[in-house]
Coordinates of C-alpha atoms and ligand atoms in Angstrom, one line a residue:
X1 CA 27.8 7.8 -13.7
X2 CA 24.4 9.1 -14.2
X3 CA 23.2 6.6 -17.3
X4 CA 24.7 3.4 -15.3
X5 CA 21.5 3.9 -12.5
X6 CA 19.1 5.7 -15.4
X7 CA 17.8 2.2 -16.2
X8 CA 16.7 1.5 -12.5
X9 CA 13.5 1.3 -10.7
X10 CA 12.9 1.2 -7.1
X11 CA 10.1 0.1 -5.2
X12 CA 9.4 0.7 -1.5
X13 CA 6.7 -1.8 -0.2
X14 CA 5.0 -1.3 3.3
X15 CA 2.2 -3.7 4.9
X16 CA 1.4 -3.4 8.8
X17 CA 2.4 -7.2 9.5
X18 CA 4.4 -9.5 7.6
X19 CA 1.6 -11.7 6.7
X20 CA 1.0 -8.7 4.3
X21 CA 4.2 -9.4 2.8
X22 CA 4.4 -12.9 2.8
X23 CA 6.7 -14.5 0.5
X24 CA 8.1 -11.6 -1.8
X25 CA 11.4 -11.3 0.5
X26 CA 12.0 -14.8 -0.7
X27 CA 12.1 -14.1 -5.0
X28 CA 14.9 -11.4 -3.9
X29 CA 18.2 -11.8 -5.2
X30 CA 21.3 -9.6 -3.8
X31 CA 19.8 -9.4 -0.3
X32 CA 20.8 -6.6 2.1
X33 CA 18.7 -6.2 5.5
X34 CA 19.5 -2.8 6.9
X35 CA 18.0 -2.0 10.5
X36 CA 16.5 0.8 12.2
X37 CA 15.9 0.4 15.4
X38 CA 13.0 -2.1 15.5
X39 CA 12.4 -2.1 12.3
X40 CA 14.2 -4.1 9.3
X41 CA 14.5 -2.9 5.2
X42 CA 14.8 -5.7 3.5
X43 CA 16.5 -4.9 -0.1
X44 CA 17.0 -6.7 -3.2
X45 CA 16.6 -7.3 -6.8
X46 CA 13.8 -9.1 -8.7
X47 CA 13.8 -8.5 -12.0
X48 CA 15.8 -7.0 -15.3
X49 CA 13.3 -6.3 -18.2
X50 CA 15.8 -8.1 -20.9
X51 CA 14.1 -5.9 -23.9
X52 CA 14.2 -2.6 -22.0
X53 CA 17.4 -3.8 -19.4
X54 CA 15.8 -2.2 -17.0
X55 CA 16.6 -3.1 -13.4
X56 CA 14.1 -3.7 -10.4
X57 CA 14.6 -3.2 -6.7
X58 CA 12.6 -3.6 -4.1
X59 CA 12.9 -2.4 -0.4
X60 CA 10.4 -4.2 2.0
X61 CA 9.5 -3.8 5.5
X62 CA 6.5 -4.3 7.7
X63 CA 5.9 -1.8 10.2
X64 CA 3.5 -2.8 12.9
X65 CA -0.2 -1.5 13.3
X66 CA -1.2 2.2 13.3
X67 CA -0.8 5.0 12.6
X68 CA 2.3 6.2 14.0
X69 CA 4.8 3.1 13.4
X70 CA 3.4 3.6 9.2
X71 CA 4.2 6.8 9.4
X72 CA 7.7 5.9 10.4
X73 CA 7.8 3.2 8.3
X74 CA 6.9 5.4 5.6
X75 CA 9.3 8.0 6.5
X76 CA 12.4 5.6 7.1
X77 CA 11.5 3.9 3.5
X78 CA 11.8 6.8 1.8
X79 CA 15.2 7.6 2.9
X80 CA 16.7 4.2 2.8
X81 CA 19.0 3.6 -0.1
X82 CA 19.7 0.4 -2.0
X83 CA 22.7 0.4 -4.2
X84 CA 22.5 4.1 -4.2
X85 CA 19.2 4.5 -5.3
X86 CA 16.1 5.6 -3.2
X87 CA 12.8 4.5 -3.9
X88 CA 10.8 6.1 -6.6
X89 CA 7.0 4.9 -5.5
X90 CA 5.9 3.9 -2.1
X91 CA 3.5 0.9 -2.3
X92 CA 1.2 0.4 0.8
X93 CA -0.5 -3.1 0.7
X94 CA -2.4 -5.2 3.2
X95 CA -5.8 -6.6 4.5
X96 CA -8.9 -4.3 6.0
X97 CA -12.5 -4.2 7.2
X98 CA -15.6 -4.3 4.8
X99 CA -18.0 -1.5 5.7
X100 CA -20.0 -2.1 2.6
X101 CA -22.3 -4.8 2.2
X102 CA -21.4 -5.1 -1.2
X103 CA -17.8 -5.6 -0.5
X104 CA -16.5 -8.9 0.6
X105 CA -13.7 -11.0 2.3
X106 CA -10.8 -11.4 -0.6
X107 CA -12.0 -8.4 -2.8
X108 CA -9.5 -5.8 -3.5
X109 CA -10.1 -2.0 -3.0
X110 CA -7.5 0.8 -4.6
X111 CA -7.9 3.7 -2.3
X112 CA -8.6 6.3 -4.3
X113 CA -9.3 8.3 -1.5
X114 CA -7.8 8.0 2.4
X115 CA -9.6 9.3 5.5
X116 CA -8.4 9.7 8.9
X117 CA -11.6 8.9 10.4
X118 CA -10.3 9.4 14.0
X119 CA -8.8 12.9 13.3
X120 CA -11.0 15.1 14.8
X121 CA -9.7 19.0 15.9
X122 CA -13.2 20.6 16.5
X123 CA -13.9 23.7 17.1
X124 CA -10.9 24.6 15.0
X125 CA -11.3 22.7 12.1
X126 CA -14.2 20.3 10.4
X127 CA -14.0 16.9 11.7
X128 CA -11.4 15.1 9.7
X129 CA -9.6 18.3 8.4
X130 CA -6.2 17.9 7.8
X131 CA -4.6 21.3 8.7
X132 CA -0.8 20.6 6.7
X133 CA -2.9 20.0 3.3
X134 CA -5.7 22.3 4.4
X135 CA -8.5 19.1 3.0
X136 CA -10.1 16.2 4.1
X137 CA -9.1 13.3 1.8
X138 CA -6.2 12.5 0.5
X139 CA -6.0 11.0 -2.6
X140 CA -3.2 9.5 -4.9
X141 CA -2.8 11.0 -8.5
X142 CA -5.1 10.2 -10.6
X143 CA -2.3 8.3 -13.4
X144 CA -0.8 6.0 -10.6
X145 CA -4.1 4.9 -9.3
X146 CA -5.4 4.1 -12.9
X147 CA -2.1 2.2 -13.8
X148 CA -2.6 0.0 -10.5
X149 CA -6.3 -0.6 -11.6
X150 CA -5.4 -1.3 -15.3
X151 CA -2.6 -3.7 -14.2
X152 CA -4.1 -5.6 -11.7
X153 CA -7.5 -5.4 -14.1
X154 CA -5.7 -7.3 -16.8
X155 CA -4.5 -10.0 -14.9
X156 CA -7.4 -11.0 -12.4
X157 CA -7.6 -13.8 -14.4
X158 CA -4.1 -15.2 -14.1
X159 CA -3.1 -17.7 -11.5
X160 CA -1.7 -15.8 -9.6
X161 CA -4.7 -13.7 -8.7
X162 CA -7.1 -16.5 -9.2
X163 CA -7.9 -16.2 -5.1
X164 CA -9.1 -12.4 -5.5
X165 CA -12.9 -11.8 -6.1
X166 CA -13.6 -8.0 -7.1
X167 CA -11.5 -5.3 -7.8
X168 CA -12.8 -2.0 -7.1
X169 CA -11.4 1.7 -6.4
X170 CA -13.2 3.3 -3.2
X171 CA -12.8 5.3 -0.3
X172 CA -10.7 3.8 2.9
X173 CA -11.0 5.2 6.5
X174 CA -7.8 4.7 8.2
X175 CA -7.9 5.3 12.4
X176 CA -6.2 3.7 15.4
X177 CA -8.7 1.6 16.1
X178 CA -9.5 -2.3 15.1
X179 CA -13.0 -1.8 14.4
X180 CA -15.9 -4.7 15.5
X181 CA -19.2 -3.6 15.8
X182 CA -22.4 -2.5 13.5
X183 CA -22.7 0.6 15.6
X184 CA -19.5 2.0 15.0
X185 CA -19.8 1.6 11.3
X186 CA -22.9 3.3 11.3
X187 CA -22.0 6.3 12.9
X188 CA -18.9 6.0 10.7
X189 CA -20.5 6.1 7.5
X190 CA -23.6 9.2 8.5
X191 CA -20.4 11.1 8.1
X192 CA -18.6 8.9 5.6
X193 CA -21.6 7.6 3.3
X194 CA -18.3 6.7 0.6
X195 CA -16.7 4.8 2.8
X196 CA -15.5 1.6 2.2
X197 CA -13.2 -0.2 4.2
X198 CA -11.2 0.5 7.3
X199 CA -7.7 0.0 8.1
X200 CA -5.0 1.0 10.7
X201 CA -2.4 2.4 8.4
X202 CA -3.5 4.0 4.8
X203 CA -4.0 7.5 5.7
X204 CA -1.1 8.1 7.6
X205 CA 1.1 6.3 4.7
X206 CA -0.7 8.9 2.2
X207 CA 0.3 11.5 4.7
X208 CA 3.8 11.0 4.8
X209 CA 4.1 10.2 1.2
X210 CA 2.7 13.7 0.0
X211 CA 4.6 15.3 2.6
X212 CA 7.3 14.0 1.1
X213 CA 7.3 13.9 -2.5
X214 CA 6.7 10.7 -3.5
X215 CA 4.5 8.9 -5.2
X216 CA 1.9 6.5 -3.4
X217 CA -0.8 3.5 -3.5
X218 CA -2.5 2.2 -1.3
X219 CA -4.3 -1.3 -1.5
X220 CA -6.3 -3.7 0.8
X221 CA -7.6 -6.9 0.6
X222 CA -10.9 -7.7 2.7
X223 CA -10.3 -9.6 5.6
X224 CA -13.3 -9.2 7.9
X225 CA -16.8 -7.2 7.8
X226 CA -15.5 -4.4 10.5
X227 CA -18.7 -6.3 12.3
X228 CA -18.7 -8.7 15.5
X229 CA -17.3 -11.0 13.4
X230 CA -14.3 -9.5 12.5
X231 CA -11.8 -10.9 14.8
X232 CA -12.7 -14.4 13.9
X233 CA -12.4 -13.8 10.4
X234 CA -9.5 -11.5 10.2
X235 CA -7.6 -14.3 11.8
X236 CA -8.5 -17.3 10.0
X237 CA -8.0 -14.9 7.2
X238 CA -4.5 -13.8 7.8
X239 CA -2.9 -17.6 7.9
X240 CA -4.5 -17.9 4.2
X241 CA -3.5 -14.6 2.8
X242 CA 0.2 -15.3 4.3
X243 CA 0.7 -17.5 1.4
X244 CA -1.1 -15.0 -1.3
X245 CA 0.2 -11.8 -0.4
X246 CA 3.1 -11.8 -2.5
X247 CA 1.3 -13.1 -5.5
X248 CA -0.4 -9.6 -5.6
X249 CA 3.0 -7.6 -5.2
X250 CA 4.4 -10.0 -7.9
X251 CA 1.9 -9.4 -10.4
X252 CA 2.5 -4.9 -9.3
X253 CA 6.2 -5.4 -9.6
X254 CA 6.7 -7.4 -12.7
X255 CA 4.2 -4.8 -15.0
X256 CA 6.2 -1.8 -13.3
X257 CA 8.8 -2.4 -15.5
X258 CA 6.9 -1.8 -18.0
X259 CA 5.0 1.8 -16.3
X260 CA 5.5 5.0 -17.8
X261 CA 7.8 7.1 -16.7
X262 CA 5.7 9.4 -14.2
X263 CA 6.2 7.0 -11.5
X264 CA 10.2 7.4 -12.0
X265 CA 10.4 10.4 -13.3
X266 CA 12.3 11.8 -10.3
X267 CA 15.0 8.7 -10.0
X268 CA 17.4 9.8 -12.0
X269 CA 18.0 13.0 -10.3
X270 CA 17.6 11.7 -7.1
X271 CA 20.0 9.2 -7.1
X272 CA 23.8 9.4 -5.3
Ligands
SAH1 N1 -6.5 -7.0 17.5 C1 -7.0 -7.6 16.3 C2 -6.1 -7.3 15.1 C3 -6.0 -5.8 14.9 S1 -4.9 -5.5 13.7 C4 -7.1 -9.1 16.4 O1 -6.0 -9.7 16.5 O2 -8.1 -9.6 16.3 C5 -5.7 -5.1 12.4 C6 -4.8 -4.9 11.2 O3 -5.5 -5.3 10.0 C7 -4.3 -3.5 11.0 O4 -3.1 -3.5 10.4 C8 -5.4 -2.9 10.1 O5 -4.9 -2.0 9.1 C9 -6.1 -4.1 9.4 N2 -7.5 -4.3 9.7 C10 -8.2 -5.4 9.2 N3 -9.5 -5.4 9.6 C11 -9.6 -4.3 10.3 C12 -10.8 -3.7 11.0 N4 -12.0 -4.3 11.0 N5 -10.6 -2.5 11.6 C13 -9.4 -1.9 11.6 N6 -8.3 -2.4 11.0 C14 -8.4 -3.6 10.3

């Protein structure tokens, strides 16, 4: 039974709205929606590597912003099942605030480090201490982030990301908050002088992931400058990057068949 599923790889992929998503559910083949509550998996296969016959799945949802509905998100992803098989790498991808002025609307950050900038347990701990991990920053493994980067490296140049500027690895502050003014990034970064760019959902993603088990990414396109702009821009933004969004997951999904094997090392034991 075991060598029928050896050859298949799953991917769970999360954004906070489906503008994140855009397109990808339509490229699925074999189609099975399962809901929870408010919140729909979508399931289904892209790809079979015809050298290698590998399979690929992909399970899909959009979870709403924050930090609580991604860590559900997260949670119910992980446990969902498609033909059997769990997911084997939970891929977080969506839009954020610049908080550097070298970083600009349509560049591409890799989180290689995720803060919750709005956790905050003083006297008891340091400001933005996790207790559960007993550290500040969580950060993926160092194999998976350098795979992402490598991958999405060598094809900037393709048409599919022709509408991406920079790529760049950096620190993301995730908080429950949509963040629009100069002030609040500057007292932001006094504390976080890394920091990059803000989201809603990244850190509690990373969270749930480690928690977990499995392995993680998070990635964010710029939408807006976190300034009093950012409104504006994020939405003008978001109607473009509806029709890009999957272009990006594409390009992730189609080179995963070709990953090494510590992404998937666990999914042969973990399926049935
Ligand atoms: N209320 C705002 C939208 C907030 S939603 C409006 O309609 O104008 C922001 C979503 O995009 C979240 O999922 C978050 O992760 C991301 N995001 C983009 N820019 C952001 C910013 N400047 N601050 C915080 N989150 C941001």
């Amino acid at each position: 039974m075991k060598n029928q599923y050896a050859e298949i790889l799953h991917i769970g992929i999360l954004g906070a709205m489906q503008e994140e998503i855009g397109n990808t559910i339509n490229n699925l083949y074999n189609i099975e929606k399962k809901r929870y509550g408010d919140l729909t998996i979508v399931s289904g296969e892209i790809k079979i590597d015809k050298i290698t016959k590998k399979k690929l799945f992909l399970s899909i949802a959009w979870s709403g912003w924050g930090k609580v509905s991604s860590a559900r998100a997260s949670t119910r992803l992980i446990g969902h099942k498609y033909k059997r098989t769990n997911i084997d790498f939970l891929l977080f991808t969506g839009v954020a605030g610049s908080v550097d002025s070298h970083v600009r609307q349509w560049d591409i950050i890799i989180a290689d480090s995720l803060i919750q900038h709005d956790l905050d347990a003083r006297p008891i701990f340091e400001r933005f201490h996790i207790p559960v991990f007993n550290k500040d920053e969580l950060s993926p493994k160092k194999e998976w982030l350098e795979w992402i980067f490598k991958t999405l490296n060598k094809n900037f140049e393709s048409k599919k990301l022709k509408f991406f500027k920079n790529l760049y690895k950096g620190q993301i502050g995730t908080g429950d908050q949509f963040i629009s003014n100069k002030k609040e990034i500057l007292e932001l970064k006094k504390n976080l002088p890394n920091l990059k760019a803000v989201e809603m959902e990244g850190g509690s993603v990373a969270q749930v992931a480690m928690q977990e088990g499995i392995p993680w990414v998070v990635i964010r396109v710029i939408s807006d400058s976190a300034d009093e702009s950012a409104s504006t821009d994020f939405s003008t933004f978001l109607k473009i990057y509806n029709k890009v969004s999957s272009n990006l997951i594409e390009v992730i999904a189609e080179n995963y068949l070709k990953s090494p094997k510590f992404f998937n090392e666990n999914n042969s034991i973990r399926i049935n």
